[in-house]
CSV table of C-alpha atoms (C1' of nucleotides) in Angstrom, one decimal:
chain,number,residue,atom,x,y,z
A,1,UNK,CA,0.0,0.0,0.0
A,2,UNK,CA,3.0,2.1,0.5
A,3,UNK,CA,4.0,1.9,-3.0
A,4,UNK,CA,0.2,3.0,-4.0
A,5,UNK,CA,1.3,6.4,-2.0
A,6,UNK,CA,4.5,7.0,-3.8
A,7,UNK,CA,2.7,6.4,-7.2
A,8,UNK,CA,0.5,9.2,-6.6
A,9,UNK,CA,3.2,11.4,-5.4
A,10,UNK,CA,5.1,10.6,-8.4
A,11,UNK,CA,2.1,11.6,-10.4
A,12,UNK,CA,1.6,14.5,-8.1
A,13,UNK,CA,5.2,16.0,-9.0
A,14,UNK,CA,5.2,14.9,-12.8
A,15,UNK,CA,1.6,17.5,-13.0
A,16,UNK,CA,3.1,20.1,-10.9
A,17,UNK,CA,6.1,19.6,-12.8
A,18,UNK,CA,4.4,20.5,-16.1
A,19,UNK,CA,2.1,23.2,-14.6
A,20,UNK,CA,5.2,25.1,-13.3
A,21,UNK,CA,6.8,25.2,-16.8
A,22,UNK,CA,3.4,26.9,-18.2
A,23,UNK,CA,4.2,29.1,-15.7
A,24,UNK,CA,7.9,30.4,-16.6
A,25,UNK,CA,8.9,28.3,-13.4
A,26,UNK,CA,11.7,25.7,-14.1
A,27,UNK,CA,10.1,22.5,-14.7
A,28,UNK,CA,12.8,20.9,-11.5
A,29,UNK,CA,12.2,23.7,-9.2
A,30,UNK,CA,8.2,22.7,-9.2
A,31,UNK,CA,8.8,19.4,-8.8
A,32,UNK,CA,10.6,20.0,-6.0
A,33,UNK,CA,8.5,22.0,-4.0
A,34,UNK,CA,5.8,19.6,-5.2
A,35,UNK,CA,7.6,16.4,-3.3
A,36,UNK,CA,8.2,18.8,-0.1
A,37,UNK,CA,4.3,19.7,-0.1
A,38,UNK,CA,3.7,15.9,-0.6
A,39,UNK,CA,5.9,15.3,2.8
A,40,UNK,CA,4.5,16.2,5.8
A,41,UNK,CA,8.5,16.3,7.6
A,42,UNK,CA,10.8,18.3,5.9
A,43,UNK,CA,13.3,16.2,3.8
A,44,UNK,CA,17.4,15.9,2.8
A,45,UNK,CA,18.6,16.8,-0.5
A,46,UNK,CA,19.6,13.0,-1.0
A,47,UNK,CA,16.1,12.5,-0.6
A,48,UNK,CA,14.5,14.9,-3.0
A,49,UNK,CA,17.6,13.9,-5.7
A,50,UNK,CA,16.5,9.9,-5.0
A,51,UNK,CA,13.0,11.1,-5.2
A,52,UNK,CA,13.4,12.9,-8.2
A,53,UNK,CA,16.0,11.0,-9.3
A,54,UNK,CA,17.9,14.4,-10.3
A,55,UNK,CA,21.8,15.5,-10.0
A,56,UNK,CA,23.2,16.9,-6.5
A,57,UNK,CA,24.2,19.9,-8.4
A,58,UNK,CA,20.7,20.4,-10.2
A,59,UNK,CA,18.7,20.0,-6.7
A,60,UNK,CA,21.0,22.0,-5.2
A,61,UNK,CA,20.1,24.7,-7.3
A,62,UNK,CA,16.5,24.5,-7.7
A,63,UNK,CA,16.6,24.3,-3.6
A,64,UNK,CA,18.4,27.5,-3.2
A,65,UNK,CA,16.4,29.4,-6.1
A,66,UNK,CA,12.6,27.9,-4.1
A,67,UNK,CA,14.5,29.4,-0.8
A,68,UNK,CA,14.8,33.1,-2.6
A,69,UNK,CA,11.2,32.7,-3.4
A,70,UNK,CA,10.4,31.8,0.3
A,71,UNK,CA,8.8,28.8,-1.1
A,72,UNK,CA,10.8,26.5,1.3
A,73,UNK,CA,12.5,26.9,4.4
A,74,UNK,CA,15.5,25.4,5.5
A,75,UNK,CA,15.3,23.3,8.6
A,76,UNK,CA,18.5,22.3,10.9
A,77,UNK,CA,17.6,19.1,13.3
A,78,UNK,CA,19.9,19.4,16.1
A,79,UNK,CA,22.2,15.9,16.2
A,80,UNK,CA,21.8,15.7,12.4
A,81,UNK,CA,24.4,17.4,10.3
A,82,UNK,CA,22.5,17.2,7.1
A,83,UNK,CA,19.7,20.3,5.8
A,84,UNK,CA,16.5,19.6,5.7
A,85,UNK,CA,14.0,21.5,3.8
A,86,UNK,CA,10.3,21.7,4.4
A,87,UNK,CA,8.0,23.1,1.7
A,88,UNK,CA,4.8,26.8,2.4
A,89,UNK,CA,2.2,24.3,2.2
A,90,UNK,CA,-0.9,26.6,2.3
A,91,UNK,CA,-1.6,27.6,-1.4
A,92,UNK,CA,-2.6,31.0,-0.2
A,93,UNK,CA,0.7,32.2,0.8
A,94,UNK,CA,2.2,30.1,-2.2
A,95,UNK,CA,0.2,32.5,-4.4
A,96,UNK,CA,1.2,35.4,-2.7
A,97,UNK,CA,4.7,34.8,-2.2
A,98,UNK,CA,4.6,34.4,-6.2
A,99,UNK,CA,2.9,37.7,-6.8
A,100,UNK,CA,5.0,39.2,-5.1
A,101,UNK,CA,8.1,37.7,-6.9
A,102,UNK,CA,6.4,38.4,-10.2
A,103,UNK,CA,5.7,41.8,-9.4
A,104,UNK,CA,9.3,42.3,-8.5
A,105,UNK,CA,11.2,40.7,-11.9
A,106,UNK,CA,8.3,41.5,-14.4
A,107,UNK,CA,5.1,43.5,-13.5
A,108,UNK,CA,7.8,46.5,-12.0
A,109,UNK,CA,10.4,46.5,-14.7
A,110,UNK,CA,8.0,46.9,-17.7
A,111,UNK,CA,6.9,50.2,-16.2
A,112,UNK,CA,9.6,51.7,-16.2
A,113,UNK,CA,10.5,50.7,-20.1
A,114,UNK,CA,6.5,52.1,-21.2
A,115,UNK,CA,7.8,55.5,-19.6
A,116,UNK,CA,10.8,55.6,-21.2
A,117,UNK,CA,9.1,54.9,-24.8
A,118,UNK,CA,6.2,57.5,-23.6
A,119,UNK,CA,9.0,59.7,-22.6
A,120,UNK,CA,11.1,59.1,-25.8
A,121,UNK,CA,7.8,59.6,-28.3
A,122,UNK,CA,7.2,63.3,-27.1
A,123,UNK,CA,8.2,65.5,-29.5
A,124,UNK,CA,7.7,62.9,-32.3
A,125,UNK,CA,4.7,64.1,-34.3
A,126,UNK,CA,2.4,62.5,-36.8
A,127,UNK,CA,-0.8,60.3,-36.4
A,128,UNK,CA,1.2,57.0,-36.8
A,129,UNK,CA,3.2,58.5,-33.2
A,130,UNK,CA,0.4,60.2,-31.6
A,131,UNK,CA,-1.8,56.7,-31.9
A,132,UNK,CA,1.3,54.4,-30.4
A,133,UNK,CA,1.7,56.8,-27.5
A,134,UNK,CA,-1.5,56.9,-26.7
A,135,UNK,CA,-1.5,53.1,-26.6
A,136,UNK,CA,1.6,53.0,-24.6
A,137,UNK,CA,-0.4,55.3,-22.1
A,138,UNK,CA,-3.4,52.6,-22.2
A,139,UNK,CA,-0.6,49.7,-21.6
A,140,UNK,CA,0.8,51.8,-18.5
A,141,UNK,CA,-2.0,52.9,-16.6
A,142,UNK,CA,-3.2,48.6,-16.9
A,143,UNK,CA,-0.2,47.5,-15.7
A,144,UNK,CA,0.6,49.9,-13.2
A,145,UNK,CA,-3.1,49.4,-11.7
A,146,UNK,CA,-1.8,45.2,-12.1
A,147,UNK,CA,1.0,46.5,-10.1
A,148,UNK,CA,-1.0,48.2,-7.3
A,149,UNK,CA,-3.3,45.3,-7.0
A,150,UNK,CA,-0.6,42.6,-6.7
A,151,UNK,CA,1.2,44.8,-3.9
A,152,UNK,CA,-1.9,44.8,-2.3
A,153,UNK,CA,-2.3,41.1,-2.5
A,154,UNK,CA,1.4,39.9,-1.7
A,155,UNK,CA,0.6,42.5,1.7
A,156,UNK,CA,-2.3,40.6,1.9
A,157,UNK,CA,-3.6,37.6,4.8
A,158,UNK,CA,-5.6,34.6,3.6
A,159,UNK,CA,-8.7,35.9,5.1
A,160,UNK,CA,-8.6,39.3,3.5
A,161,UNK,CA,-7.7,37.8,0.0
A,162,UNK,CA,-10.9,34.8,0.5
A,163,UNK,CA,-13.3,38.2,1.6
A,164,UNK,CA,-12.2,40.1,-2.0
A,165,UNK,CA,-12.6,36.6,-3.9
A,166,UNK,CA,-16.4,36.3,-2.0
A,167,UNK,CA,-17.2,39.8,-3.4
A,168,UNK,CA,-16.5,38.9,-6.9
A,169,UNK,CA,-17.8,35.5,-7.4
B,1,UNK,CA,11.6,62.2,-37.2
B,2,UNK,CA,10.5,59.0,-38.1
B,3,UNK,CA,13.8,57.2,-37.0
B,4,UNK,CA,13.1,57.9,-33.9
B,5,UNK,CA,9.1,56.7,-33.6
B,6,UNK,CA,11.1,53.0,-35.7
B,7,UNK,CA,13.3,53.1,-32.1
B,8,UNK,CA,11.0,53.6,-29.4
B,9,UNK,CA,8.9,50.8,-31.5
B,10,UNK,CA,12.1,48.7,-31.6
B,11,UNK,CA,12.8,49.2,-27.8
B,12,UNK,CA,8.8,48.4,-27.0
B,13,UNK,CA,8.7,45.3,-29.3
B,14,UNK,CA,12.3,44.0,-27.7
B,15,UNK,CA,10.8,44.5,-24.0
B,16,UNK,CA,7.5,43.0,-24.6
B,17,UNK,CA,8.7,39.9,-26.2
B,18,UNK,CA,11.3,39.6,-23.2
B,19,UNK,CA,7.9,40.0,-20.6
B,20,UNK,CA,5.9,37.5,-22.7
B,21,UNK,CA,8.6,35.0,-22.7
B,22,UNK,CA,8.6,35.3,-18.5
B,23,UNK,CA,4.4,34.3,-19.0
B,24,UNK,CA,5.1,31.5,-20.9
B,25,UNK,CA,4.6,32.7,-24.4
B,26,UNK,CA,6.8,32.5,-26.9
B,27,UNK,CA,9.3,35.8,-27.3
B,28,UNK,CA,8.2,36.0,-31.2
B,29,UNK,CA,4.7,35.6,-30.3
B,30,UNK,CA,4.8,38.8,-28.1
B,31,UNK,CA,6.7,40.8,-30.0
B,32,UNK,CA,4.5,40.3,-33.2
B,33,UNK,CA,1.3,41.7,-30.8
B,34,UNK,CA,3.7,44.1,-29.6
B,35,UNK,CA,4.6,45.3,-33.0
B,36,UNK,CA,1.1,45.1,-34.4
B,37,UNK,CA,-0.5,47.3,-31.2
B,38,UNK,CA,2.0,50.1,-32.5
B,39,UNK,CA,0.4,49.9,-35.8
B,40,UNK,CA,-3.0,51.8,-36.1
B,41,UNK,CA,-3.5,49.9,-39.2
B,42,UNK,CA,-3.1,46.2,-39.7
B,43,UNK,CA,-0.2,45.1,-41.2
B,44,UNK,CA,1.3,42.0,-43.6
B,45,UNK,CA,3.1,38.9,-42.6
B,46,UNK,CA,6.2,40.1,-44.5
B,47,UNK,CA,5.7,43.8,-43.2
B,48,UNK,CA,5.8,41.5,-39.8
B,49,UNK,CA,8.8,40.1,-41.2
B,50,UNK,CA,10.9,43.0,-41.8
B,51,UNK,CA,9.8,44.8,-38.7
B,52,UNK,CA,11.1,41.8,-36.5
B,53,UNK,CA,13.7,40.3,-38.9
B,54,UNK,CA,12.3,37.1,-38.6
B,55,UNK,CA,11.5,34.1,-41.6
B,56,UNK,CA,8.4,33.5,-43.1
B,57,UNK,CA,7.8,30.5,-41.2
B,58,UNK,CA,8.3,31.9,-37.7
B,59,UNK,CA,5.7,35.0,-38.3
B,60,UNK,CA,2.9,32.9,-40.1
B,61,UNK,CA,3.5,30.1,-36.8
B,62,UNK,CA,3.1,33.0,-34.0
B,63,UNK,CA,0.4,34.8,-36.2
B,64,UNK,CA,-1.6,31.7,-36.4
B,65,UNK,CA,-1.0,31.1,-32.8
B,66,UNK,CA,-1.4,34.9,-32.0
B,67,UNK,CA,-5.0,34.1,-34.2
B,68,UNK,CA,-6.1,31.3,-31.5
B,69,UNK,CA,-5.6,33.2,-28.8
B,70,UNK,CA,-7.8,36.0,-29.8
B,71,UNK,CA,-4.9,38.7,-29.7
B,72,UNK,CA,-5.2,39.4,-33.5
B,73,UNK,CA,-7.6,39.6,-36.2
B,74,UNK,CA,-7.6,38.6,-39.6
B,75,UNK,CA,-8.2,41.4,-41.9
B,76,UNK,CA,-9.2,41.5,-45.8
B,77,UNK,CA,-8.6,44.6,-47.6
B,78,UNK,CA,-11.0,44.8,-51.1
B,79,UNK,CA,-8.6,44.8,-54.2
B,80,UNK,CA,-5.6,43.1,-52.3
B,81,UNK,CA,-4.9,39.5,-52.0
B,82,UNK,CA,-2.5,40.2,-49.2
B,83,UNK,CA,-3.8,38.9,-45.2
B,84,UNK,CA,-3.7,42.2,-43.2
B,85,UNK,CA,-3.3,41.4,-39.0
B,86,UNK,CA,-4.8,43.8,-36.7
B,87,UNK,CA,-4.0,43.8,-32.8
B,88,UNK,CA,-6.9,43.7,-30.2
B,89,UNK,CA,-5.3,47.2,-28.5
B,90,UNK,CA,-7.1,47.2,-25.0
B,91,UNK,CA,-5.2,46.2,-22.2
B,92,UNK,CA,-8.4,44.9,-20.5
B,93,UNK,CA,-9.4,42.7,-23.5
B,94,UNK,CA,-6.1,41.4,-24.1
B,95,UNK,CA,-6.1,40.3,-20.0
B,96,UNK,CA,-9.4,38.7,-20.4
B,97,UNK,CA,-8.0,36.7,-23.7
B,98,UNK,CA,-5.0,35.5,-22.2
B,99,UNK,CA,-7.0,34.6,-18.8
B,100,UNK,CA,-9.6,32.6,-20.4
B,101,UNK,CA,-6.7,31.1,-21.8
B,102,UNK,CA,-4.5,29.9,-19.9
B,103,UNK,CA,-7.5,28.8,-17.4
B,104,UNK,CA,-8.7,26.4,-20.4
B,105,UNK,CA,-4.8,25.6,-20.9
B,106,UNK,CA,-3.5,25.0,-17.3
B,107,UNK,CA,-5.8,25.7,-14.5
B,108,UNK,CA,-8.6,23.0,-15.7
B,109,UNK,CA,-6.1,20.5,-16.5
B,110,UNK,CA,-4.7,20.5,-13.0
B,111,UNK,CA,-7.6,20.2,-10.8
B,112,UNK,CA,-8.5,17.0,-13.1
B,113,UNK,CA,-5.3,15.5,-12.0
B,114,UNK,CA,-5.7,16.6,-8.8
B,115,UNK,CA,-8.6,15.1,-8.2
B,116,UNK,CA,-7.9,12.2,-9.9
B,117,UNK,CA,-4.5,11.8,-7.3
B,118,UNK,CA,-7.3,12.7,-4.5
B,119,UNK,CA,-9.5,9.7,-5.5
B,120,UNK,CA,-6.3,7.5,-6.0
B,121,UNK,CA,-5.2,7.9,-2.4
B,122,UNK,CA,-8.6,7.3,-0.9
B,123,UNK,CA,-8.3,3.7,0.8
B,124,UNK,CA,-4.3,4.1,1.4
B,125,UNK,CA,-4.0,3.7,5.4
B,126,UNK,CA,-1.4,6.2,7.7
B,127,UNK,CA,-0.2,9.4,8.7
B,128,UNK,CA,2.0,10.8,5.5
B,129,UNK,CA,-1.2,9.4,3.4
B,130,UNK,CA,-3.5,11.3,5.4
B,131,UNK,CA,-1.2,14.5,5.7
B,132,UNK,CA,-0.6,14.0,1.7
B,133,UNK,CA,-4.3,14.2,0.8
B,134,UNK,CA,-5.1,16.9,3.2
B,135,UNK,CA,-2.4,18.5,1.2
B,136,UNK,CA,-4.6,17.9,-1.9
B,137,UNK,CA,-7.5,18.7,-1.0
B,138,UNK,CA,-6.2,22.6,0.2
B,139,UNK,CA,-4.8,23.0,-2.9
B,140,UNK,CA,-8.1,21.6,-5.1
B,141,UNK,CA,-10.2,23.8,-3.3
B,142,UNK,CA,-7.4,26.9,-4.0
B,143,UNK,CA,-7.3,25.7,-7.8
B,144,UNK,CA,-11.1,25.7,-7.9
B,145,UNK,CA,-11.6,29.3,-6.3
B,146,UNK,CA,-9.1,30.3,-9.3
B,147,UNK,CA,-10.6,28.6,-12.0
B,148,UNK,CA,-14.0,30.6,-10.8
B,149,UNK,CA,-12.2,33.9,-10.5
B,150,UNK,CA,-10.5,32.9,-14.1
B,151,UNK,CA,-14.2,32.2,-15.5
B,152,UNK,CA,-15.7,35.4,-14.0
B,153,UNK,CA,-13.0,37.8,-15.5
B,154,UNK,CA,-13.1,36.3,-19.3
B,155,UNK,CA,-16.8,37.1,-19.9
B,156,UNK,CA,-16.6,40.2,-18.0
B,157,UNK,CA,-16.4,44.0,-19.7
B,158,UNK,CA,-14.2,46.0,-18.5
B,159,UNK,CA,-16.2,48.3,-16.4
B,160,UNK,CA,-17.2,44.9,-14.1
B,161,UNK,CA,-13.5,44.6,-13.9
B,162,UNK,CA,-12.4,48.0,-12.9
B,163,UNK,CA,-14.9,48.5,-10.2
B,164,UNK,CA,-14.0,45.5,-8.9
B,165,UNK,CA,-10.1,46.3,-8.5
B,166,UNK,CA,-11.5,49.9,-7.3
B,167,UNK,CA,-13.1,47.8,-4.5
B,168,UNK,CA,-9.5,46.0,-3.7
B,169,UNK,CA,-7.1,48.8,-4.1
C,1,DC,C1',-5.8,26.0,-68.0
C,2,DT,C1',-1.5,28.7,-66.7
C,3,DG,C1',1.3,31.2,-63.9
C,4,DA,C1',2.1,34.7,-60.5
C,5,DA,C1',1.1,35.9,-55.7
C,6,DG,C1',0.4,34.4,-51.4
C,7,DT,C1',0.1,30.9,-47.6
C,8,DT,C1',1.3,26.7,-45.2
C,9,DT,C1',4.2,23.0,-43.8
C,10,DC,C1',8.1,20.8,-41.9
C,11,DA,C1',12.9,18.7,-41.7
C,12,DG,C1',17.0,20.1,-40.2
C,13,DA,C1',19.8,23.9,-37.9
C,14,DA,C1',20.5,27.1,-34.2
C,15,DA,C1',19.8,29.0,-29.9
C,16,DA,C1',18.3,28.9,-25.3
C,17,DT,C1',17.8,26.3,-21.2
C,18,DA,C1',18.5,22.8,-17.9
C,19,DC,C1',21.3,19.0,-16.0
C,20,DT,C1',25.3,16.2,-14.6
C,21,DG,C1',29.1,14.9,-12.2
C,22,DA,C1',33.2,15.7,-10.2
C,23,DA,C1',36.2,18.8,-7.9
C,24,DA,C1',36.6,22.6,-4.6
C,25,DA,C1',35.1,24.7,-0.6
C,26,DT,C1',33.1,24.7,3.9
C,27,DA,C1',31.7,23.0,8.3
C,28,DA,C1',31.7,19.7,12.1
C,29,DC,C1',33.7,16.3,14.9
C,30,DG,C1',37.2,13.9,17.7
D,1,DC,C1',45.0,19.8,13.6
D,2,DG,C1',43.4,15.8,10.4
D,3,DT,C1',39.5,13.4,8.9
D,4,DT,C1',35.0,13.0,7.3
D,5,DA,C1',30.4,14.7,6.1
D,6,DT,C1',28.1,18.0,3.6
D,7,DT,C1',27.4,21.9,0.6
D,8,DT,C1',28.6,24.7,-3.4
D,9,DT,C1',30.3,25.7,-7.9
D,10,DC,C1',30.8,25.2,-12.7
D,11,DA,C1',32.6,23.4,-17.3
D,12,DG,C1',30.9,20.5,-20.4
D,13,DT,C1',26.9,17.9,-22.1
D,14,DA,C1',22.2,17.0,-23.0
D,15,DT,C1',17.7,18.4,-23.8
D,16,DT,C1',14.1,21.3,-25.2
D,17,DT,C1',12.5,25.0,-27.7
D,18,DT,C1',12.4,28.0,-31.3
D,19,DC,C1',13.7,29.4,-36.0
D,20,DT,C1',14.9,29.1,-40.9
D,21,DG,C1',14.3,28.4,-45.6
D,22,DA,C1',12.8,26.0,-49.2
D,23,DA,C1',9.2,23.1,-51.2
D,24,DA,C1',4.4,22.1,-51.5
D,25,DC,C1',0.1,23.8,-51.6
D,26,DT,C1',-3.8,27.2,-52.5
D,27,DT,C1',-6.0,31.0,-54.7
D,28,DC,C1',-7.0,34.0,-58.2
D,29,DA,C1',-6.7,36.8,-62.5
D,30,DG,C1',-6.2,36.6,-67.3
DNA sequence: CTGAAGTTTCAGAAAATACTGAAAATAACG
DNA sequence: CGTTATTTTCAGTATTTTCTGAAACTTCAG
């Protein structure tokens, strides 16, 4: 019955796996954090390299990039000399913990670049440069309002988040 | 003059293929919906072509893609036997495409699976199986709250949308 | 029909990304 | 210290993804 358990974990990971990819997340990474959530005590590297049957150097790397996203924690057991890593297993605080990294590398950079085009299009005249700043303006005042609401939801508790999500559905 | 408008496009078309390729979607793919929202009027695959200095083959896959999405529209113009693309232009629309998307692409998929993982550890005895499907379970019921949120926001106009964020921010 | 204009397909090439494995570095223990 | 366990790094390799370019196909005007 024990080997029933790993099959679905397997089948866990391999999903997650897939679904991080879609997502611009290394396929590895999610199927790391995707074993931790399965395991209720946080684990070894050996284990999550047997697990996933993956390179020291490649789980090494996945494990320090989910640490930067505060997607796992490292865990010291006294008497044991070995890391052990336990997974953010409550999907609310995954999500925000990935706004928030989102809004960091992506959502913040682009608005910077639409102000420098706006910026760089004054002065330019013609329809053809008039109509492309305008949509530039559009694109900004979108994303900056994406912005604003994803700082507002990586700030955000569980509760607070479910109460908005109420309110819309 | 006009130099100068071909830069700024340039510098937007470069940036938004970078932020597309972060989503998941291929770099080419943004930058052709980058480079046809700059464009009031639509444009032709080899116009697409020289503007992004990319083969034939490349700009007719992302077009067609770019087509399926709903990001672009087919246009015929009378008297030419040239295919014209056209951008959808509104930041809201294009959110509400992509959305509706990816939700059919990824988040249906998933809560399949991880039901199916849900049902397939129902009748597996002890503590890590229990813990496991607990684990499951939190994160259907997140995927499910998504999925609805996902639903609600691609058949919604924009003004649903805004007052809704107005509520949040 | 015929042929020019335009579109679609796809095998192979190129580029981007991820992974391995082993060596170097670090930390803990006696 | 010296020894051993563990972590970290990274050059080279493998894999995945994307792109090219040319041939096949379609459409349309004469």
């Amino acid at each position: 019955m024990v080997a029933k358990l790993e099959q679905v974990r397997d089948e866990f990971i391999t999903e997650w796996g897939a679904l991080g990819s879609a997502w611009g997340v290394n396929r590895t990474m999610a199927q790391i954090h995707a074993y931790l959530m399965s395991c209720p005590e946080a684990q070894t590297t050996d284990e999550i390299m047997e697990s996933l049957e993956i390179s020291r150097g490649n789980a090494h790397s996945n494990i320090k990039e989910l640490i930067s996203w505060g997607m796992i924690k490292k865990v010291l057991k006294k008497g044991e000399r070995k890391e052990f890593f336990l997974a953010e297993k409550d999907p609310w605080k995954i999500f925000c913990l990935v706004a928030k990294e989102r809004k960091k590398r992506e959502v913040e950079p682009i608005i910077g670049i639409l102000n420098n085009c706006i910026a760089d299009l004054k002065g330019v005249k013609g329809k053809e440069a008039d109509d492309f700043q305008k949509q530039l303006k559009d694109l900004t005042e979108f994303v900056e309002m994406g912005d604003r609401v994803m700082e507002k939801i990586s700030r955000s508790e569980k509760n607070i988040l479910f109460k908005w999500l109420l309110k819309i559905l």
